[in-house]
Structure formats: C-alpha cells, structure tokens
PDB file of C-alpha atoms in Angstrom:
ATOM      1  CA  GLN A  19     121.926 -94.118 253.932  1.00  0.00           C
ATOM      2  CA  MET A  20     123.927 -91.983 251.575  1.00  0.00           C
ATOM      3  CA  SER A  21     125.752 -94.762 249.758  1.00  0.00           C
ATOM      4  CA  ALA A  22     124.832 -93.085 246.482  1.00  0.00           C
ATOM      5  CA  ASN A  23     126.892 -90.116 247.681  1.00  0.00           C
ATOM      6  CA  ASP A  24     129.938 -92.159 248.648  1.00  0.00           C
ATOM      7  CA  CYS A  25     129.579 -91.502 252.392  1.00  0.00           C
ATOM      8  CA  GLN A  26     131.327 -94.700 253.451  1.00  0.00           C
ATOM      9  CA  ASP A  27     133.343 -93.433 256.346  1.00  0.00           C
ATOM     10  CA  PRO A  28     131.689 -90.492 258.098  1.00  0.00           C
ATOM     11  CA  PRO A  29     133.817 -88.843 260.804  1.00  0.00           C
ATOM     12  CA  GLU A  30     132.897 -89.648 264.400  1.00  0.00           C
ATOM     13  CA  TYR A  31     133.282 -86.070 265.571  1.00  0.00           C
ATOM     14  CA  TRP A  32     131.639 -82.710 264.892  1.00  0.00           C
ATOM     15  CA  THR A  33     132.915 -81.034 261.735  1.00  0.00           C
ATOM     16  CA  ILE A  34     132.481 -77.570 260.201  1.00  0.00           C
ATOM     17  CA  HIS A  35     129.551 -76.673 257.974  1.00  0.00           C
ATOM     18  CA  GLY A  36     130.472 -73.057 257.373  1.00  0.00           C
ATOM     19  CA  LEU A  37     131.101 -69.525 258.599  1.00  0.00           C
ATOM     20  CA  TRP A  38     128.113 -67.419 257.611  1.00  0.00           C
ATOM     21  CA  PRO A  39     127.417 -63.701 257.790  1.00  0.00           C
ATOM     22  CA  ASP A  40     123.820 -62.987 258.834  1.00  0.00           C
ATOM     23  CA  LYS A  41     123.002 -60.899 255.796  1.00  0.00           C
ATOM     24  CA  GLY A  42     123.742 -61.458 252.155  1.00  0.00           C
ATOM     25  CA  GLU A  43     124.649 -64.393 249.987  1.00  0.00           C
ATOM     26  CA  GLU A  44     126.799 -64.613 246.854  1.00  0.00           C
ATOM     27  CA  CYS A  45     128.090 -61.079 247.333  1.00  0.00           C
ATOM     28  CA  ASN A  46     130.685 -61.257 244.558  1.00  0.00           C
ATOM     29  CA  ARG A  47     130.025 -63.728 241.776  1.00  0.00           C
ATOM     30  CA  THR A  48     133.305 -62.902 240.039  1.00  0.00           C
ATOM     31  CA  TRP A  49     135.453 -63.909 243.032  1.00  0.00           C
ATOM     32  CA  HIS A  50     135.875 -67.603 242.282  1.00  0.00           C
ATOM     33  CA  PHE A  51     137.139 -70.240 244.670  1.00  0.00           C
ATOM     34  CA  ASN A  52     140.810 -71.105 244.180  1.00  0.00           C
ATOM     35  CA  VAL A  53     141.989 -74.132 246.118  1.00  0.00           C
ATOM     36  CA  THR A  54     145.668 -73.159 245.766  1.00  0.00           C
ATOM     37  CA  GLU A  55     145.038 -70.195 248.100  1.00  0.00           C
ATOM     38  CA  ILE A  56     144.314 -72.594 250.958  1.00  0.00           C
ATOM     39  CA  LYS A  57     146.933 -75.241 250.166  1.00  0.00           C
ATOM     40  CA  ASN A  58     148.649 -74.654 253.549  1.00  0.00           C
ATOM     41  CA  LEU A  59     145.349 -75.431 255.290  1.00  0.00           C
ATOM     42  CA  MET A  60     144.598 -78.637 253.398  1.00  0.00           C
ATOM     43  CA  SER A  61     145.276 -81.228 256.092  1.00  0.00           C
ATOM     44  CA  ASP A  62     143.097 -79.336 258.590  1.00  0.00           C
ATOM     45  CA  MET A  63     140.431 -78.700 255.937  1.00  0.00           C
ATOM     46  CA  ARG A  64     140.199 -82.390 255.056  1.00  0.00           C
ATOM     47  CA  HIS A  65     139.992 -83.358 258.703  1.00  0.00           C
ATOM     48  CA  TYR A  66     137.742 -80.679 260.244  1.00  0.00           C
ATOM     49  CA  TRP A  67     135.763 -79.533 257.189  1.00  0.00           C
ATOM     50  CA  PRO A  68     135.240 -82.692 255.137  1.00  0.00           C
ATOM     51  CA  ASP A  69     132.698 -83.051 252.368  1.00  0.00           C
ATOM     52  CA  VAL A  70     130.784 -86.184 253.297  1.00  0.00           C
ATOM     53  CA  LEU A  71     128.203 -85.800 250.528  1.00  0.00           C
ATOM     54  CA  HIS A  72     130.379 -85.854 247.432  1.00  0.00           C
ATOM     55  CA  SER A  73     132.892 -88.373 246.210  1.00  0.00           C
ATOM     56  CA  SER A  74     136.537 -87.926 247.103  1.00  0.00           C
ATOM     57  CA  LEU A  75     137.257 -86.782 243.541  1.00  0.00           C
ATOM     58  CA  ASN A  76     135.135 -83.713 244.151  1.00  0.00           C
ATOM     59  CA  ARG A  77     136.105 -82.976 247.692  1.00  0.00           C
ATOM     60  CA  THR A  78     136.626 -79.255 247.074  1.00  0.00           C
ATOM     61  CA  GLN A  79     133.014 -78.819 245.909  1.00  0.00           C
ATOM     62  CA  PHE A  80     131.710 -78.104 249.434  1.00  0.00           C
ATOM     63  CA  TRP A  81     134.417 -75.493 250.113  1.00  0.00           C
ATOM     64  CA  LYS A  82     133.760 -73.844 246.749  1.00  0.00           C
ATOM     65  CA  HIS A  83     130.047 -73.605 247.611  1.00  0.00           C
ATOM     66  CA  GLU A  84     130.741 -72.135 251.064  1.00  0.00           C
ATOM     67  CA  TRP A  85     133.186 -69.562 249.697  1.00  0.00           C
ATOM     68  CA  GLU A  86     130.949 -68.419 246.842  1.00  0.00           C
ATOM     69  CA  LYS A  87     127.763 -68.277 248.921  1.00  0.00           C
ATOM     70  CA  HIS A  88     129.086 -67.043 252.287  1.00  0.00           C
ATOM     71  CA  GLY A  89     132.806 -66.266 252.088  1.00  0.00           C
ATOM     72  CA  THR A  90     132.409 -63.557 249.472  1.00  0.00           C
ATOM     73  CA  CYS A  91     130.069 -61.767 251.916  1.00  0.00           C
ATOM     74  CA  ALA A  92     132.218 -62.384 254.995  1.00  0.00           C
ATOM     75  CA  ALA A  93     135.093 -60.767 253.083  1.00  0.00           C
ATOM     76  CA  THR A  94     133.703 -57.293 253.825  1.00  0.00           C
ATOM     77  CA  LEU A  95     135.449 -57.742 257.212  1.00  0.00           C
ATOM     78  CA  GLU A  96     139.193 -57.158 256.988  1.00  0.00           C
ATOM     79  CA  ILE A  97     139.835 -60.177 259.206  1.00  0.00           C
ATOM     80  CA  LEU A  98     138.130 -62.418 256.592  1.00  0.00           C
ATOM     81  CA  ASN A  99     138.963 -60.619 253.349  1.00  0.00           C
ATOM     82  CA  SER A 100     140.722 -63.430 251.486  1.00  0.00           C
ATOM     83  CA  GLN A 101     140.067 -67.118 250.956  1.00  0.00           C
ATOM     84  CA  LYS A 102     143.024 -68.006 253.163  1.00  0.00           C
ATOM     85  CA  LYS A 103     141.752 -65.741 255.969  1.00  0.00           C
ATOM     86  CA  TYR A 104     138.151 -66.950 255.643  1.00  0.00           C
ATOM     87  CA  PHE A 105     138.906 -70.669 255.801  1.00  0.00           C
ATOM     88  CA  GLY A 106     141.795 -70.213 258.244  1.00  0.00           C
ATOM     89  CA  LYS A 107     139.676 -68.179 260.676  1.00  0.00           C
ATOM     90  CA  ALA A 108     136.809 -70.692 260.473  1.00  0.00           C
ATOM     91  CA  LEU A 109     139.253 -73.472 261.416  1.00  0.00           C
ATOM     92  CA  GLU A 110     140.602 -71.332 264.261  1.00  0.00           C
ATOM     93  CA  LEU A 111     137.097 -70.649 265.623  1.00  0.00           C
ATOM     94  CA  TYR A 112     136.245 -74.349 265.365  1.00  0.00           C
ATOM     95  CA  LYS A 113     139.307 -75.280 267.423  1.00  0.00           C
ATOM     96  CA  HIS A 114     138.627 -72.523 269.941  1.00  0.00           C
ATOM     97  CA  VAL A 115     134.993 -73.581 270.445  1.00  0.00           C
ATOM     98  CA  ASP A 116     136.141 -77.214 270.784  1.00  0.00           C
ATOM     99  CA  LEU A 117     132.611 -78.588 270.740  1.00  0.00           C
ATOM    100  CA  ASN A 118     133.696 -82.224 270.732  1.00  0.00           C
ATOM    101  CA  SER A 119     135.457 -82.070 274.075  1.00  0.00           C
ATOM    102  CA  CYS A 120     132.854 -79.754 275.605  1.00  0.00           C
ATOM    103  CA  LEU A 121     130.056 -82.257 274.965  1.00  0.00           C
ATOM    104  CA  LEU A 122     132.155 -85.126 276.280  1.00  0.00           C
ATOM    105  CA  LYS A 123     133.006 -83.184 279.445  1.00  0.00           C
ATOM    106  CA  ALA A 124     129.287 -82.593 279.930  1.00  0.00           C
ATOM    107  CA  GLY A 125     128.668 -86.344 279.573  1.00  0.00           C
ATOM    108  CA  ILE A 126     126.829 -85.887 276.278  1.00  0.00           C
ATOM    109  CA  LYS A 127     128.007 -88.512 273.833  1.00  0.00           C
ATOM    110  CA  PRO A 128     126.553 -90.599 271.046  1.00  0.00           C
ATOM    111  CA  SER A 129     124.200 -93.124 272.570  1.00  0.00           C
ATOM    112  CA  SER A 130     121.314 -95.426 271.780  1.00  0.00           C
ATOM    113  CA  SER A 131     119.264 -93.815 274.583  1.00  0.00           C
ATOM    114  CA  TYR A 132     117.624 -90.408 274.321  1.00  0.00           C
ATOM    115  CA  TYR A 133     118.583 -87.036 275.739  1.00  0.00           C
ATOM    116  CA  GLN A 134     116.371 -84.147 276.790  1.00  0.00           C
ATOM    117  CA  MET A 135     117.050 -81.175 274.529  1.00  0.00           C
ATOM    118  CA  THR A 136     116.943 -78.819 277.533  1.00  0.00           C
ATOM    119  CA  ALA A 137     119.794 -80.770 279.174  1.00  0.00           C
ATOM    120  CA  ILE A 138     121.961 -80.428 276.055  1.00  0.00           C
ATOM    121  CA  LYS A 139     121.186 -76.696 275.800  1.00  0.00           C
ATOM    122  CA  GLU A 140     121.921 -76.114 279.467  1.00  0.00           C
ATOM    123  CA  ALA A 141     125.251 -77.921 279.271  1.00  0.00           C
ATOM    124  CA  LEU A 142     126.355 -75.870 276.251  1.00  0.00           C
ATOM    125  CA  THR A 143     125.189 -72.575 277.759  1.00  0.00           C
ATOM    126  CA  ARG A 144     126.927 -73.358 281.048  1.00  0.00           C
ATOM    127  CA  PHE A 145     130.162 -74.180 279.237  1.00  0.00           C
ATOM    128  CA  TYR A 146     130.250 -71.307 276.748  1.00  0.00           C
ATOM    129  CA  GLY A 147     128.295 -68.618 278.571  1.00  0.00           C
ATOM    130  CA  VAL A 148     126.191 -68.061 275.422  1.00  0.00           C
ATOM    131  CA  THR A 149     123.213 -69.826 273.854  1.00  0.00           C
ATOM    132  CA  PRO A 150     123.953 -71.675 270.600  1.00  0.00           C
ATOM    133  CA  LYS A 151     121.276 -72.720 268.113  1.00  0.00           C
ATOM    134  CA  ILE A 152     120.747 -76.477 267.959  1.00  0.00           C
ATOM    135  CA  GLN A 153     119.142 -77.964 264.882  1.00  0.00           C
ATOM    136  CA  CYS A 154     117.574 -81.372 264.422  1.00  0.00           C
ATOM    137  CA  LEU A 155     116.094 -83.673 261.851  1.00  0.00           C
ATOM    138  CA  PRO A 156     112.432 -84.168 262.765  1.00  0.00           C
ATOM    139  CA  PRO A 157     111.238 -87.637 263.835  1.00  0.00           C
ATOM    140  CA  GLU A 158     110.930 -90.118 261.008  1.00  0.00           C
ATOM    141  CA  GLU A 159     107.600 -91.794 260.342  1.00  0.00           C
ATOM    142  CA  GLY A 160     106.571 -93.799 263.394  1.00  0.00           C
ATOM    143  CA  GLU A 161     109.460 -92.466 265.497  1.00  0.00           C
ATOM    144  CA  LYS A 162     109.078 -90.221 268.527  1.00  0.00           C
ATOM    145  CA  ALA A 163     112.575 -88.725 268.724  1.00  0.00           C
ATOM    146  CA  GLN A 164     114.265 -85.949 266.782  1.00  0.00           C
ATOM    147  CA  THR A 165     117.918 -86.418 265.767  1.00  0.00           C
ATOM    148  CA  ILE A 166     120.508 -83.778 266.580  1.00  0.00           C
ATOM    149  CA  GLY A 167     122.047 -82.563 263.328  1.00  0.00           C
ATOM    150  CA  GLN A 168     123.854 -79.261 263.660  1.00  0.00           C
ATOM    151  CA  ILE A 169     125.023 -76.907 266.400  1.00  0.00           C
ATOM    152  CA  GLU A 170     125.420 -73.289 265.384  1.00  0.00           C
ATOM    153  CA  PHE A 171     127.474 -70.746 267.316  1.00  0.00           C
ATOM    154  CA  CYS A 172     127.017 -67.028 266.760  1.00  0.00           C
ATOM    155  CA  PHE A 173     129.762 -64.417 266.777  1.00  0.00           C
ATOM    156  CA  THR A 174     129.992 -60.645 266.746  1.00  0.00           C
ATOM    157  CA  LYS A 175     131.813 -58.913 263.875  1.00  0.00           C
ATOM    158  CA  GLU A 176     134.845 -58.980 266.172  1.00  0.00           C
ATOM    159  CA  LEU A 177     134.416 -62.782 266.220  1.00  0.00           C
ATOM    160  CA  GLN A 178     133.531 -62.955 269.914  1.00  0.00           C
ATOM    161  CA  LEU A 179     130.894 -65.514 270.930  1.00  0.00           C
ATOM    162  CA  ARG A 180     127.399 -64.088 271.424  1.00  0.00           C
ATOM    163  CA  ASN A 181     123.923 -65.514 272.021  1.00  0.00           C
ATOM    164  CA  CYS A 182     122.181 -66.913 268.949  1.00  0.00           C
ATOM    165  CA  THR A 183     118.939 -65.053 269.370  1.00  0.00           C
ATOM    166  CA  ALA A 184     117.368 -64.065 266.081  1.00  0.00           C
ATOM    167  CA  LEU A 185     116.701 -60.350 265.956  1.00  0.00           C
ATOM    168  CA  LYS A 186     113.081 -59.482 265.238  1.00  0.00           C
ATOM    169  CA  GLY A 187     112.272 -59.372 261.560  1.00  0.00           C
ATOM    170  CA  GLU A 188     115.479 -61.069 260.463  1.00  0.00           C
ATOM    171  CA  PRO A 189     115.146 -64.107 258.258  1.00  0.00           C
ATOM    172  CA  ASP A 190     116.825 -67.271 259.455  1.00  0.00           C
ATOM    173  CA  PRO A 191     119.939 -67.541 257.276  1.00  0.00           C
ATOM    174  CA  VAL A 192     120.425 -71.245 257.894  1.00  0.00           C
ATOM    175  CA  GLN A 193     117.186 -72.924 256.963  1.00  0.00           C
ATOM    176  CA  ALA A 194     117.681 -72.991 253.225  1.00  0.00           C
ATOM    177  CA  ASP A 195     121.356 -73.867 253.313  1.00  0.00           C
ATOM    178  CA  LEU A 196     121.401 -77.562 254.087  1.00  0.00           C
ATOM    179  CA  LYS A 197     119.022 -80.197 252.820  1.00  0.00           C
ATOM    180  CA  LEU A 198     119.706 -83.762 253.870  1.00  0.00           C
ATOM    181  CA  GLN A 199     117.898 -85.759 251.212  1.00  0.00           C
ATOM    182  CA  THR A 200     114.339 -84.402 251.424  1.00  0.00           C
ATOM    183  CA  GLU A 201     114.388 -83.676 255.140  1.00  0.00           C
ATOM    184  CA  GLU A 202     115.518 -80.305 256.371  1.00  0.00           C
ATOM    185  CA  LEU A 203     117.176 -79.351 259.590  1.00  0.00           C
ATOM    186  CA  SER A 204     115.123 -77.079 261.804  1.00  0.00           C
ATOM    187  CA  VAL A 205     115.490 -75.680 265.301  1.00  0.00           C
ATOM    188  CA  CYS A 206     115.119 -78.579 267.751  1.00  0.00           C
ATOM    189  CA  SER A 207     111.976 -78.920 269.838  1.00  0.00           C
ATOM    190  CA  ASP A 208     112.460 -78.804 273.618  1.00  0.00           C
ATOM    191  CA  ALA A 209     109.520 -81.182 274.008  1.00  0.00           C
ATOM    192  CA  LEU A 210     110.815 -84.115 271.945  1.00  0.00           C
ATOM    193  CA  PRO A 211     113.304 -86.722 273.139  1.00  0.00           C
ATOM    194  CA  THR A 212     116.569 -86.252 271.259  1.00  0.00           C
ATOM    195  CA  TYR A 213     118.696 -88.889 269.617  1.00  0.00           C
ATOM    196  CA  TYR A 214     122.449 -88.295 269.298  1.00  0.00           C
ATOM    197  CA  PRO A 215     123.442 -91.332 267.243  1.00  0.00           C
ATOM    198  CA  SER A 216     126.930 -92.732 266.910  1.00  0.00           C
ATOM    199  CA  GLU A 217     126.123 -93.422 263.267  1.00  0.00           C
ATOM    200  CA  VAL A 218     123.489 -91.847 261.087  1.00  0.00           C
TER     201      VAL A 218
END
C-alpha cells in the first residue's frame, strides 16, 4: 500500500514509535538531532525503531522528528537528558516490555480471523498488571473490522509501568502524531471485531 514510500519489507514484529512526555512538544527548537550521538545504538535503532515510511536514504528522518518533537521535552528528566539517554532508554523500555513475546504467549498472533478487542486487552493487562492503550485503524469502506495499529504503554516519571488512563481535562497527546495516509489511529472500539494482520 505504501509503495510510494518505499515500504517494501515491513518488519514482522512490533517496533517503536516513540517515547512521549504527556505535556509539551518541541520544547527546545535549538537542540537539533545529531545522529553521531547515537552511533553506538545504530544496530538496535535500525532493528527496533525502523522508519518504514521513508526511503532508506532518509532513515534518520523519523528519529530526528521524534527527538525534536518529544525528546527535547523528555530531556527535563535527568534520566533522559541527552539524545543518547533518550533513545537508549526507549530501546531499554521496549526490550523490557517485550510486547512481541507477551502477545505470542497469550496466543495472540497475526491471523486472517478476527479477535475480540476485550480478549486482547485482558491478555495484556493480565501479563503486565497495567492497562495499555490500544489504537486501531477504523474499518475501511464495506468492512466490519478495525485493524490493530499501535499499542501504547504508559510510564511514571520514574519509568515504572502505570495504567494508561487519561486524566480528566488532559488532551490526548497521541492523536495528532501519526497519520497513516488519510486515516488516523484512534482508540480501538471494544464492540468491533479486530484484525491483527500478518501484512498490512
């Protein structure tokens, strides 16, 4: 579907989208992304945090965007106050959460049949002890099922897992961040059958 964007070989596992503070975006516009600061992380970055939307020539574009929009705000925490710490800690959290093996252990794997969203939620909550936020692409024209698109875990400032329950009056920081073509991800509906495709 995204041949125009050179997405020939999408990974067959969950990858990282970002590490986002709840409040604030682009907190320091003079603190530019510098790929040499994360050169020791490159093999992990390419594997776990790939840019599937831009050509391989521009594969740092996604990381640059995440640093400038979110990393510069996350850097108010000492544990995340450099590019190396920000990207390194995101990789560490990804490996600790280990979503790929958790879903497999729960018997949730890409399939041509549908899942109930409540079953996916329950499996994740049972495994992690916290409620993540699961986002979907809405059903396409004439379809009845939503497609699982993103699973968001929430952390305290000490980077401990916590429930992803939006506090009253807080805007949802995710909605505007990722547009897949013209469709946007939104919180999945419990009522709709859910498609977890092996290939999108």
